[in-house]
């Protein structure tokens, strides 16, 4: 067993598709910087898990039974300090759910992994997913510095 | 196929069939209840996602089209009417076929062109608007929690914010009040507030605090707006703005510079883009700190736009330029608005709208996929090829198609023909339009790893001319392969139709049935091993040998006398051996108990809910009801009763038959029912119950019931009954005539049922399962068919043989092999027939003789058919007349008196209705042993 890196970001994956959960969790597990905190298969479960596991990042699907991603975002605002990244294919850039997700505090929105798996998963999608996760948690800059590194 | 795909494959399969099943159930659900649109939408959506992920675009396209159809429904803009349901059912069938194809070939099926057209047409047809779907009620808890928290935040937020931006630890005076705020936050379900305050108090580096504070302020101001409560962000803003305005202005200037240097080509602008992005992110944070929620919303939208662009989610074009222009001007504009103190909210709103519009028009995502799918379907183009094309390339493609140009894909081997390839590409570019390219890493036919580049081009030339041009650069076409993509009817998604498979739907744990089967086999092996061990323990008689040693020990005649001490020592050793043997025997008997329990438990793993069978009924009832003009309300009861997995497949057929039969023969048309004073909607009940170890499945309809006079007449006409017999038949006996082979009362032989093989087929199947079927009926009120089945049917593979003129079955688990020997191989050793098999002597027995048919004449063909059996220790060969097959049968218990007969283990009914005896192997070995003239001819296996 690898010793836990205290700086690793703990990630909760919320998606009603077992397949997607598996894939996304696999991406998370592969990264040295991330740790899979848990998986939830709908919004209610995600809320409960978020409270219990206190993850740093939640990867959230929009279309889910019982409580969908948008409802979850509204509920999660006060309940969990985790940064929520929406991973969904229903929300295309500029669309209404896309805007709503941003307005509800999603820190980023990514499309679901798709296409030929080997290429996508290894190189592109997981790359942009991991980049998005790190981006959202890196403290941006000090006020005094006045500029970005 | 790669590792990851292999790994995800079972999940993909399981998910697809689960979604398809759920869709079917939702569409034709029990009792005609309105399906849950959201669920339905989600199922198609999940399906689409899975297909997309695995690269099955054409399958995904169907799911996608369904999703599009359902979107207006769930938004309440359209009702789920019959044409829509029919189309969705057609799509469902197509998806099932496509899944079957995908499962078989692991590649994308052909595009379902016709279906997609139908779905798209339907989408274009406006339908009656449905009622507004009521939104889920808001959760009040969060509002109440925030209400409790707001006064505290009002008191302490400004100070916390100010202190957090200082490069010093938070003042001690703040610690106690903040802890209190955290506690209240935790108690009022606002864990985020507690966590962020906690981090602000303990953050080791002052640099991370602005980030945390920005997050906290953003959350709080969002709640303020949502719950209409003041929680101190306004006061905080007043304190922070003067401190932060300068750096905000500074960042804004930097951003404007960074964006100006940004070219439109994303690839080359990588660094500049990343720089602009992080500047914008910093600005967003500043805006949050100043509690400028509208400003931060606009900036964030711009940031998101840049991110999408960088990731390739936006298509480069005029829209993007505008986005950049807007983004560059943003902070300055916002700042001006601030300074002049005009109500900047309106300005923000219009800016936000402009940005969103720009982003939406450049969006690649769904719109593009839709275009790709539509093009692929309409022009029979490969979906994977189109998937590589962006919006502008698609524009060019559409234009070229309109000009009726030839679409061609050229694959160039990069390693061997870089120059020739370049020459041809130049030639393509000169004459036509290059639409796109992709790298090809594996050969489509051989699967070998290759390095090829594939170009898609549209040319205003005939295919023959293009081939000529290709020959000019690559005379014998060695390095380039050309394929014409267009024209010709694409083969429809022709896939093995077949019976839809019943998928495994478990509520708790999903295990592949193969895993369970392997487990079952493993347990079976363990049982065999235990038997071998028990054999070694008991049959080899260690105890007897120990006793012999003891005897020898005590018998001193003619041997060297052992000393007293030596004797004592040996006696102790023997006693020790006997004790250990005793322990082993005890352990063995416990092992046996545990193993048999394990075996039972393993069998329980194969148990699934009967809903797997019942779920198929609603669709059948719906389709058939439409075809036959019946209005039927199907009620399903007891679908949680659990049955053996193997029974699912066997039960489906008879049950479907009974249901079809009820609709075809039992239930009347609405007009007939009205005339008979019944409600127009007929009722059909299918229920399952468990009574003890028996499963009762009932199919009850409220139709016209069995027509007894007609049954009698038909039975007489078909010669199933003589006139004399007919007189004495009871009503019950009359009803049961319908189960006789060759009976059918339907006036016409219809498509649906009434092929004259109906009810007797049902009966045979049920008998095979070890069950019974009964019918009871009241004229004019309906009929009830009841199936009684053993809940746990034992299924076994057997070797079916002919011996002594009879069919007999030998359980396969005891059969080592089935061989055919030349008659000359037969030898007799000390009166025992045997044959040499791979160097070892195999004793042979005539099966019929072994079973007591002394007079059975052994067949003397050219070849001897031998079934080699083993009990783990010995092997014997059974001579049979013929080996007939290897069916799977349901073993039925037989009467104890019969079971006592030598060699008889059980009985089963074969597919043709004949009863076959299943032999008991242990018993057979005993018989063989008894018959063997000498034990020595039984040789040890290996």
mmCIF file of C-alpha atoms in Angstrom, chain B residues 533 582-592:
data_model
loop_
_atom_site.group_PDB
_atom_site.id
_atom_site.type_symbol
_atom_site.label_atom_id
_atom_site.label_comp_id
_atom_site.label_asym_id
_atom_site.label_seq_id
_atom_site.Cartn_x
_atom_site.Cartn_y
_atom_site.Cartn_z
ATOM 1 C CA UNK B 533 -9.895 -37.797 0.703
ATOM 2 C CA UNK B 582 -9.842 -40.605 14.454
ATOM 3 C CA UNK B 583 -9.236 -36.842 14.345
ATOM 4 C CA UNK B 584 -8.994 -36.898 10.583
ATOM 5 C CA UNK B 585 -12.248 -38.799 10.342
ATOM 6 C CA UNK B 586 -13.922 -36.254 12.565
ATOM 7 C CA UNK B 587 -12.557 -33.369 10.540
ATOM 8 C CA UNK B 588 -13.698 -35.118 7.410
ATOM 9 C CA UNK B 589 -17.237 -35.503 8.629
ATOM 10 C CA UNK B 590 -17.352 -31.831 9.573
ATOM 11 C CA UNK B 591 -15.860 -30.897 6.229
ATOM 12 C CA UNK B 592 -18.572 -32.865 4.547
#
